[in-house]
């Protein structure tokens, strides 16, 4: 394992278990990240206001303010800030609740160290890629329609709407490579990362939804077209 | 859907059944009173002297009595059922919180082992990691002890080996064990010994009691808080008092916290791990020592104190008892 980043990414680790926090900090620092530690939800929010972090690793069982509430508070102001939930709560409903609240990834304790590090890497890569602006501006226009990637707002064929995180990411990826085909695998990797249980079918479902937003005739797409054996392509 | 579910809620059904019975009885009595005269007339016409007033009233009373018996029976069944349902609910809560609590030390151990496997670690760091893991394994084994004790269906079946124990060094040893955790959380700890009696106790189980009490004080207090332990004599008992400045307890929770699987549910405790068995076990153990465990708190946020009272003269009784058991075994 070696470090590749030129500038150290800042991670805020929110964990009240002293032992776990120490071990995680050690490993993340070995990977070349800059790690700050917060032991409760309130301190975590304070730190986030003071410093620009690149990622939040969040435990759910925290003193003062629980992890889910922290995540909700962050989502109120930052729609896209990367959050990785790391918790012992492992039931399906806990997981769904965590992802619904707006976490980008959900990992349960006990976890495998290499898996955690890969997921952290994945989230940061997606975040980095998402942060790079398109044409130096946040709003992308095509025809009479537009998408604001900063807010997630968009104007589709039948009026204004709000894109979800993943919908926005897909559109951004397609637009950044407009005129060429983007494979399903690339979409999966960049938008879903290492989330388990995602199949290529999932991509098709999202594309179908996006066509409903941005195509006059979703059955006969003109902007988001299928390229046989390659993937999808955006034509402005 | 949810409306339908509330309709089939046991309490609603129970009340429904009761109302149905009472209405039935009412209608029945009303009908009887209204028609008894007609019946009498009818009976007199066909077979004079067949029905007497006495006989009628006996039947009515008998009916009422049987109905009351049935009502009481339904009520009892409902009470038992309700108790069972609550216990099942608690049990499933317990399983999820226990597995959750076991996972934390396990996750830590796995993390350090994998760190040793995948990272290059200096000798000094290795030592430190191993120490940390050992503390975690101890925590795990303490948790498992608690669970084992709690799962015993009959607390009286606990096996005790009583021996004379000097209280002060015993408590000192336990407190020393928590040294690292006190340090981590910046706790001020004070041991105040007024009396240092020798008590008959089962060391292993009493250690669990004191571990639970000290552990609770640590978990339910903010960092930088305090814990005062006092050993004093009160009549024929030795009181060991653990006073903390933690979250404290509401009046209504004071008794409930010793119940099996009970946990105080509020905003502050929802993020604190716990299975609701520590105090239950502690009370059972202390009971088996012929002692008492009590809690007092001035209110939420004002800390609380747990008092373990153990009898001073247990020695003689116990030795006789053990002699008897030896003779008969």
Coordinates of N, CA and C in Angstrom, one line a residue, chain A residues 1 16-24 26-28 30-31 39 59-67 69 87-91 108-114 116-117, chain B residues 99-100 103-112 114-115 118-122 125 128-129 132-133 135-136 139 180 184-185 223 263 267-274:
Chain A
X1 N 0.8 -1.2 0.0 CA 0.0 0.0 0.0 C 0.9 1.3 0.0
X16 N -16.5 7.1 18.7 CA -16.3 7.3 20.2 C -15.6 6.2 20.8
X17 N -15.4 5.1 20.1 CA -14.7 4.0 20.6 C -13.2 4.3 20.5
X18 N -12.5 4.5 21.6 CA -11.1 5.0 21.6 C -10.2 4.0 20.8
X19 N -10.4 2.8 21.0 CA -9.5 1.8 20.4 C -9.6 1.8 18.9
X20 N -10.9 1.7 18.5 CA -11.2 1.7 17.0 C -10.7 3.0 16.4
X21 N -10.9 4.1 17.0 CA -10.5 5.4 16.5 C -9.0 5.4 16.3
X22 N -8.3 5.0 17.3 CA -6.8 5.0 17.2 C -6.3 4.1 16.0
X23 N -6.9 2.9 15.9 CA -6.5 2.0 14.9 C -6.8 2.6 13.5
X24 N -8.0 3.1 13.4 CA -8.4 3.7 12.1 C -7.5 4.9 11.7
X26 N -4.5 5.5 12.6 CA -3.2 4.9 12.2 C -3.2 4.5 10.8
X27 N -4.2 3.7 10.4 CA -4.2 3.1 9.0 C -4.4 4.2 8.0
X28 N -5.4 5.1 8.3 CA -5.7 6.1 7.3 C -4.5 7.0 7.1
X30 N -1.4 6.2 7.4 CA -0.4 5.4 6.7 C -0.7 5.4 5.2
X31 N -2.0 5.6 4.8 CA -2.4 5.7 3.4 C -2.2 7.1 2.9
X39 N -15.2 12.9 18.8 CA -15.7 11.8 19.6 C -17.2 11.9 19.7
X59 N -19.6 7.1 12.7 CA -20.2 6.0 13.5 C -21.6 6.5 13.8
X60 N -22.5 5.5 14.0 CA -23.9 5.9 14.3 C -24.2 6.1 15.8
X61 N -23.6 5.2 16.6 CA -23.9 5.3 18.1 C -22.9 6.3 18.7
X62 N -23.3 7.6 18.8 CA -22.4 8.6 19.3 C -23.0 9.3 20.5
X63 N -22.2 9.8 21.4 CA -22.8 10.6 22.5 C -23.2 11.9 22.0
X64 N -24.1 12.5 22.7 CA -24.6 13.9 22.4 C -25.5 13.9 21.2
X65 N -25.0 13.6 20.0 CA -25.8 13.6 18.8 C -25.5 12.4 18.0
X66 N -26.5 11.6 17.7 CA -26.3 10.4 16.9 C -25.9 10.6 15.5
X67 N -25.3 9.6 14.9 CA -24.7 9.7 13.6 C -25.7 10.1 12.5
X69 N -28.4 11.8 12.8 CA -28.8 13.2 12.9 C -27.7 14.1 12.3
X87 N -20.5 1.4 11.1 CA -21.3 1.1 12.3 C -21.5 -0.4 12.6
X88 N -21.8 -0.7 13.8 CA -22.1 -2.0 14.2 C -23.6 -2.4 13.8
X89 N -24.4 -1.4 13.5 CA -25.8 -1.7 13.2 C -25.8 -2.3 11.8
X90 N -26.2 -3.6 11.7 CA -26.0 -4.3 10.5 C -27.3 -4.8 9.9
X91 N -28.5 -4.5 10.5 CA -29.7 -5.0 9.8 C -30.0 -4.3 8.5
X108 N -20.3 -2.2 7.7 CA -20.7 -2.6 9.1 C -19.4 -3.2 9.8
X109 N -19.4 -3.0 11.1 CA -18.4 -3.5 12.0 C -18.8 -5.0 12.3
X110 N -17.9 -5.9 12.5 CA -16.4 -5.7 12.2 C -16.2 -5.7 10.7
X111 N -15.2 -5.0 10.2 CA -15.0 -4.8 8.8 C -13.6 -5.3 8.4
X112 N -13.4 -5.4 7.1 CA -12.0 -5.8 6.7 C -11.3 -4.5 6.3
X113 N -10.1 -4.4 6.8 CA -9.3 -3.2 6.6 C -9.1 -2.8 5.1
X114 N -8.7 -3.8 4.3 CA -8.5 -3.5 2.9 C -9.8 -3.0 2.2
X116 N -12.3 -1.4 3.7 CA -12.5 0.0 4.1 C -11.7 1.0 3.4
X117 N -10.4 0.6 3.2 CA -9.5 1.6 2.5 C -9.9 1.7 1.1
Chain B
X99 N -25.7 -8.3 20.4 CA -24.8 -8.6 19.3 C -24.1 -7.3 18.9
X100 N -24.8 -6.2 19.0 CA -24.2 -4.9 18.7 C -23.0 -4.6 19.6
X103 N -19.9 -6.6 19.0 CA -19.2 -6.2 17.7 C -18.1 -5.2 17.9
X104 N -18.3 -4.3 18.8 CA -17.4 -3.2 19.0 C -16.0 -3.7 19.3
X105 N -15.8 -4.4 20.4 CA -14.5 -4.9 20.7 C -14.0 -5.9 19.6
X106 N -14.9 -6.6 19.0 CA -14.5 -7.5 18.0 C -13.9 -6.8 16.8
X107 N -14.6 -5.7 16.4 CA -14.1 -4.9 15.3 C -12.8 -4.3 15.6
X108 N -12.6 -3.9 16.8 CA -11.3 -3.3 17.2 C -10.2 -4.4 17.1
X109 N -10.4 -5.6 17.6 CA -9.4 -6.6 17.5 C -9.1 -7.0 16.1
X110 N -10.2 -7.1 15.3 CA -9.9 -7.4 13.9 C -9.1 -6.3 13.2
X111 N -9.5 -5.1 13.5 CA -8.7 -4.0 12.9 C -7.2 -4.0 13.2
X112 N -6.9 -4.3 14.5 CA -5.5 -4.3 14.8 C -4.8 -5.5 14.2
X114 N -5.5 -7.0 11.5 CA -5.3 -6.7 10.0 C -4.3 -5.6 9.8
X115 N -4.2 -4.7 10.7 CA -3.2 -3.7 10.6 C -1.8 -4.4 10.7
X118 N -1.3 -6.2 7.3 CA -1.1 -5.5 6.0 C -0.1 -4.3 6.1
X119 N 0.1 -3.8 7.3 CA 0.9 -2.6 7.4 C 2.3 -3.0 8.0
X120 N 3.3 -2.1 7.7 CA 4.5 -2.3 8.3 C 4.5 -1.6 9.7
X121 N 4.7 -2.3 10.7 CA 4.5 -1.7 12.1 C 5.7 -1.9 12.9
X122 N 6.2 -0.9 13.6 CA 7.4 -1.0 14.4 C 7.1 -1.8 15.6
X125 N 5.0 0.0 18.3 CA 3.6 0.1 17.9 C 2.9 -1.3 18.0
X128 N 2.0 -1.8 21.6 CA 0.8 -1.0 21.9 C -0.5 -1.6 21.4
X129 N -0.4 -2.1 20.1 CA -1.6 -2.7 19.5 C -2.0 -4.0 20.3
X132 N -3.8 -3.1 23.4 CA -5.1 -2.6 23.1 C -6.0 -3.8 22.9
X133 N -5.5 -4.8 22.1 CA -6.3 -6.0 21.8 C -6.6 -6.7 23.1
X135 N -7.0 -5.6 26.1 CA -8.1 -4.9 26.8 C -9.4 -5.3 26.1
X136 N -9.4 -5.3 24.8 CA -10.7 -5.6 24.1 C -11.1 -7.0 24.4
X139 N -12.8 -7.1 27.6 CA -14.1 -6.5 27.6 C -15.1 -7.6 27.0
X180 N -6.9 2.4 32.9 CA -6.8 2.9 31.6 C -8.0 3.6 31.1
X184 N -8.5 7.5 30.0 CA -9.0 7.8 28.7 C -10.1 8.9 28.8
X185 N -10.9 8.7 29.8 CA -12.1 9.6 29.9 C -11.9 10.7 30.9
X223 N -17.1 12.9 29.7 CA -15.7 12.8 30.0 C -15.3 13.9 31.1
X263 N -34.0 -0.8 29.7 CA -33.1 0.3 29.5 C -33.8 1.6 29.4
X267 N -33.2 10.6 24.7 CA -32.4 11.1 23.7 C -30.9 10.9 24.0
X268 N -30.6 11.0 25.3 CA -29.1 10.8 25.6 C -28.7 9.4 25.6
X269 N -29.6 8.5 26.0 CA -29.1 7.1 26.1 C -29.2 6.3 24.8
X270 N -29.9 6.8 23.8 CA -30.2 6.0 22.7 C -28.9 5.7 21.9
X271 N -27.8 6.5 22.1 CA -26.6 6.3 21.5 C -25.5 5.6 22.4
X272 N -26.0 5.2 23.5 CA -25.0 4.5 24.4 C -25.3 3.0 24.3
X273 N -24.3 2.2 24.2 CA -24.5 0.8 24.0 C -24.9 0.2 25.4
X274 N -25.6 -0.9 25.3 CA -26.0 -1.5 26.5 C -27.1 -2.5 26.2

